[in-house]
Short mmCIF file of C-alpha atoms in Angstrom, two decimals:
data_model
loop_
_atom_site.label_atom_id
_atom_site.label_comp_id
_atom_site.label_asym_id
_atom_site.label_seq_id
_atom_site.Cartn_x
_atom_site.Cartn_y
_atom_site.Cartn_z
CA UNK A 16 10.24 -26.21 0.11
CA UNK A 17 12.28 -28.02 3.04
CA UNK A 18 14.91 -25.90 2.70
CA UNK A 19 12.79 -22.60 3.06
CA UNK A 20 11.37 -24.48 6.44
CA UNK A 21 14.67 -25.10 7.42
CA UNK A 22 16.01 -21.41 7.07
CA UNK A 23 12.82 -20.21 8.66
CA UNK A 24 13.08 -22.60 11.29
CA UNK A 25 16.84 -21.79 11.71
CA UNK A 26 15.79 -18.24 11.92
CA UNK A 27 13.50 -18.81 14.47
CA UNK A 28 15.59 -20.70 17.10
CA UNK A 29 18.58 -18.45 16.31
CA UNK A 30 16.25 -15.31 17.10
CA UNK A 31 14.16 -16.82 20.25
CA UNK A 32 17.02 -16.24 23.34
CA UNK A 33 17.11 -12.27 23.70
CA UNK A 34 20.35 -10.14 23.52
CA UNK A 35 22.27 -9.93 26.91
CA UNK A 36 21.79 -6.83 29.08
CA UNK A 37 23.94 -6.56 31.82
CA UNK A 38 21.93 -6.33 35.04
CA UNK A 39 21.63 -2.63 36.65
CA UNK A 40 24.37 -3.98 39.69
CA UNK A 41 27.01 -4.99 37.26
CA UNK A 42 27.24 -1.40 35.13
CA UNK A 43 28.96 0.13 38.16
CA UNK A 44 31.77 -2.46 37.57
CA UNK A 45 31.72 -1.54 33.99
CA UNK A 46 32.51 2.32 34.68
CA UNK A 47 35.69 1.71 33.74
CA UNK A 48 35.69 -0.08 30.62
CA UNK A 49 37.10 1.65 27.57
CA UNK A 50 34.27 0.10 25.21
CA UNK A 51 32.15 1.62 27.49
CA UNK A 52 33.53 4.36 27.67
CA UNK A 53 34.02 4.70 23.84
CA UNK A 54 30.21 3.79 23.62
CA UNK A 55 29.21 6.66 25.95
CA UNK A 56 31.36 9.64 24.32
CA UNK A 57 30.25 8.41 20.89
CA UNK A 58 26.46 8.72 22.13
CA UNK A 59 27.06 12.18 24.23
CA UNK A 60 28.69 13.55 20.89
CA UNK A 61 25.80 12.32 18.62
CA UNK A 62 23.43 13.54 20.63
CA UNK A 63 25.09 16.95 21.31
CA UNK A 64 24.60 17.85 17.94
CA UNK A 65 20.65 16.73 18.21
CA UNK A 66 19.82 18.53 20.82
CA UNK A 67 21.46 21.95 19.44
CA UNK A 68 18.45 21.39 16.69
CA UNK A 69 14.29 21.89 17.70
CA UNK A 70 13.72 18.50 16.33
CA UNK A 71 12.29 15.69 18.83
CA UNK A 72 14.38 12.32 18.30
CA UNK A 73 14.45 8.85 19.99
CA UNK A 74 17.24 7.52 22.39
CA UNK A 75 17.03 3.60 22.04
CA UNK A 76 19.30 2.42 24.68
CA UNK A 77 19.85 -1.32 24.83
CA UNK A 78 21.52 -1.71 27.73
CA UNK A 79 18.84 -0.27 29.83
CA UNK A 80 15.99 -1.39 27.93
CA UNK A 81 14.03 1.84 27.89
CA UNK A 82 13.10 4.52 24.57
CA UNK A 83 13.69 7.72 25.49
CA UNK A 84 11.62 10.26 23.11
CA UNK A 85 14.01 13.30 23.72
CA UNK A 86 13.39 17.18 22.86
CA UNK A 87 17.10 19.29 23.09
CA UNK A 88 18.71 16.74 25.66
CA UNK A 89 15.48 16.78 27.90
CA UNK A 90 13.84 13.47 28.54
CA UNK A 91 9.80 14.06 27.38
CA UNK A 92 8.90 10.56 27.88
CA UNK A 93 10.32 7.44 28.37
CA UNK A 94 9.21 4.08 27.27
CA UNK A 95 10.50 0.89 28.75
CA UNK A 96 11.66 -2.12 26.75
CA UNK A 97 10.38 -5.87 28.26
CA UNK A 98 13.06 -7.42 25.67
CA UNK A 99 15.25 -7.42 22.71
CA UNK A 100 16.95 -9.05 19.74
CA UNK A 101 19.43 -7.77 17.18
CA UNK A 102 21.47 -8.62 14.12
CA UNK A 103 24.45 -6.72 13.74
CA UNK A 104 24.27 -4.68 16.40
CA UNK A 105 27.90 -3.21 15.94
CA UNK A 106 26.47 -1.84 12.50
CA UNK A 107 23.58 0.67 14.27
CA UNK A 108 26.06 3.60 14.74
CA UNK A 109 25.75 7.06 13.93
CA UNK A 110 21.82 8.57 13.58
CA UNK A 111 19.02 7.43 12.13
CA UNK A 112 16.07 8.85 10.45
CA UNK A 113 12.72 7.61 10.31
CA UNK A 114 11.33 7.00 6.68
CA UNK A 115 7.54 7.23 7.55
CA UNK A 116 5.55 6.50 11.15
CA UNK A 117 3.45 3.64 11.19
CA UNK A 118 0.04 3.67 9.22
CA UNK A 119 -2.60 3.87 11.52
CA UNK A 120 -5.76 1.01 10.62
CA UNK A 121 -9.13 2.30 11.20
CA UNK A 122 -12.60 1.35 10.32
CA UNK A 123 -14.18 2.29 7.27
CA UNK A 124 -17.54 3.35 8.21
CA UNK A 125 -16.87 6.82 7.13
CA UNK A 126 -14.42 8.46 3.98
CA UNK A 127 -11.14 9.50 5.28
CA UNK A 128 -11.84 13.03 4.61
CA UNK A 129 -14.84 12.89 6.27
CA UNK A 130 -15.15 16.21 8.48
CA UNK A 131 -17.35 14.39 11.12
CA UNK A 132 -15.07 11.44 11.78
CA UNK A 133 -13.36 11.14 15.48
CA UNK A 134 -9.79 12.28 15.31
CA UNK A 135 -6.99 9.79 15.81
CA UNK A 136 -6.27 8.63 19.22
CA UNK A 137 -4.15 6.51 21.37
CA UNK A 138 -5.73 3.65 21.19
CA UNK A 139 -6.27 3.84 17.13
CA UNK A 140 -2.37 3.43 16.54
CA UNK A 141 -1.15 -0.45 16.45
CA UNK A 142 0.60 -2.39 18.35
CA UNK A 143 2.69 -4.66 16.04
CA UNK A 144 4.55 -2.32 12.83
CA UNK A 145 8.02 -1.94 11.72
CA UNK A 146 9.82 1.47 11.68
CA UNK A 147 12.19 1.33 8.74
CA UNK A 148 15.01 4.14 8.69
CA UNK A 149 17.94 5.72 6.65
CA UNK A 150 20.65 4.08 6.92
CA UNK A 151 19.18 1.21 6.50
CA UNK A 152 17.90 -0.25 9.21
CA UNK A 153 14.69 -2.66 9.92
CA UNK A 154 13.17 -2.36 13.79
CA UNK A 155 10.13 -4.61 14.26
CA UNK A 156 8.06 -3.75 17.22
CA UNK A 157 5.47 -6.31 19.36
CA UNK A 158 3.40 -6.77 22.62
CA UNK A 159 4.77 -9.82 24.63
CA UNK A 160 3.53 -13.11 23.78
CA UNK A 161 1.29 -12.96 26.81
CA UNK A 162 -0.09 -9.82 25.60
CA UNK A 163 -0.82 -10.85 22.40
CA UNK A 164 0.43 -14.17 21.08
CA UNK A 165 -0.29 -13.89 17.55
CA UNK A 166 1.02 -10.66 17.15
CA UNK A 167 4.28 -11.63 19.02
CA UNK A 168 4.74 -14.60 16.70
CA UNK A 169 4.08 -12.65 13.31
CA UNK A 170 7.18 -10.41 14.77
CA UNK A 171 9.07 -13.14 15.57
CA UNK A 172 9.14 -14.56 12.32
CA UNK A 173 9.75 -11.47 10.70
CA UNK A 174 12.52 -10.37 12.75
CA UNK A 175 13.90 -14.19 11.19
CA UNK A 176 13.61 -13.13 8.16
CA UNK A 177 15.10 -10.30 8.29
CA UNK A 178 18.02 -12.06 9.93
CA UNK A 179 18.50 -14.43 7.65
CA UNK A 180 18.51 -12.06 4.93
CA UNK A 181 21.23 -9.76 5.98
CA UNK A 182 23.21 -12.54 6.66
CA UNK A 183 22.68 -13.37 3.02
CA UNK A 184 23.62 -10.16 2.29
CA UNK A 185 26.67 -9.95 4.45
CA UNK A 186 27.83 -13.41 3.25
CA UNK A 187 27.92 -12.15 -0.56
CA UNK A 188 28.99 -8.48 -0.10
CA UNK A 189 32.91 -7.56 -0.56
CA UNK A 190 32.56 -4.86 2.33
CA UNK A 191 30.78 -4.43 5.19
CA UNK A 192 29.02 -1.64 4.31
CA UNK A 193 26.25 -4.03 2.52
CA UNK A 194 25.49 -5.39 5.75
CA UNK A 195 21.31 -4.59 7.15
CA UNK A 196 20.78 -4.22 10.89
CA UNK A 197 17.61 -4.91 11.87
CA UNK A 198 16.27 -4.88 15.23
CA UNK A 199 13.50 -6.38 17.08
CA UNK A 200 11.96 -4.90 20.55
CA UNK A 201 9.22 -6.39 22.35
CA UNK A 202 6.83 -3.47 24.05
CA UNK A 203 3.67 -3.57 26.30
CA UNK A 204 0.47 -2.88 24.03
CA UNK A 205 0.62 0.95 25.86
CA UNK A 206 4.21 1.54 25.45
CA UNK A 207 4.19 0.31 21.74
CA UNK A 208 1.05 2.26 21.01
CA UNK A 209 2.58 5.16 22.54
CA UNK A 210 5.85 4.88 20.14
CA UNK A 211 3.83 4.86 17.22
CA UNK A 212 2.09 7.98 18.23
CA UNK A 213 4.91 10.00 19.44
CA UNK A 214 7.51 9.17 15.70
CA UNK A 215 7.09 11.42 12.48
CA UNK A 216 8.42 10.88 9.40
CA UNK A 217 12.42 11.86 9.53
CA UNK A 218 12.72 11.58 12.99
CA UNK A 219 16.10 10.92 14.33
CA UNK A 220 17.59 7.64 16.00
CA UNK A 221 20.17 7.37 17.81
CA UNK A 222 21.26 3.79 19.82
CA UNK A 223 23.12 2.87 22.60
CA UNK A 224 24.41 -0.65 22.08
CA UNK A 225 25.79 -2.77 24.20
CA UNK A 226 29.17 -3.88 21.88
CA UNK A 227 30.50 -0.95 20.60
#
């Protein structure tokens, strides 16, 4: 049992300081970077071949902390991030796809099917979920602690987890190809809500990182 404390604890420290984002006055000096560079064609050719479908899809880009829910190149909304933390974020290339959207929790005064029921709103979806996608890849989503402490802690602690477990995995597999990103992104209430509303199942992903 102290060793499962330990892990979690472990998990928990190693997960608490966010992943760096270069402040907006330093990316001019970056212009010239080849990662950068590399980053930006990999993301422009990616998303090229989105927007040539009539499918919505997500932009997560890490570096500017903001969601951008996309429709054929066009920004339809944009959601910003207040922080961040990833494991293996050199992993989260190529695109995406969402297995299901979040289940939305409502109260059960009345049968699902039940004609006269009020239909699903904003303020029905939740806050805290995790999107899971194909490839595999784990992005737990939370309110600020000051928003909502518990909430933010449950996250927390699963975002640990799920650290600690692809590092597991990593440590044991022969190739990298074993290896689980998972991501963790802390949202206002409104802005998480919002996500939740705006995904469908098989929706596409595509993420800027900061390291290609």
């Amino acid at each position: 049992m102290r060793v499962i404390w330990a892990i979690v604890l472990g998990g928990l420290l190693w997960a608490l300081p966010p992943s760096p984002s270069a402040p907006t006055s330093q990316r001019g000096d970056q212009a010239g970077d080849p990662d950068v560079l590399r980053e930006a064609n990999r993301i422009l050719e990616e998303e090229i071949k989105l927007a040539a479908r009539p499918q919505i899809y997500l932009l997560l880009d890490l570096p500017d902390r903001l969601i951008a829910i996309k429709g054929r190149g066009i920004d339809l909304h944009r959601l910003p991030i207040t922080a961040w933390q990833t494991v293996e974020e050199r992993a989260m290339a190529g695109v995406f796809r969402l297995r299901a959207r979040p289940q939305v929790v409502r109260p059960k005064a009345a049968p699902p099917d039940d004609p006269t029921q009020d239909p699903i709103e904003l303020k029905d979806m939740p806050a805290a979920y995790e999107l899971l996608f194909d490839p595999t890849l784990a992005v737990t989503v939370a309110p600020p602690f000051q928003e909502r402490p518990w909430l933010w802690v449950k996250s927390l602690m699963r975002h640990s987890w799920l650290g600690v477990a692809s590092w597991i995995r990593s440590a044991a597999a022969i190739d990298e190809k074993a290896t689980s990103p998972c991501l963790r992104l802390t949202l206002s209430v409104e802005a998480a809500q919002s996500l939740a509303w705006s995904v469908t199942d098989g929706m596409p992903l595509l993420i800027r990182r900061t390291m290609p």
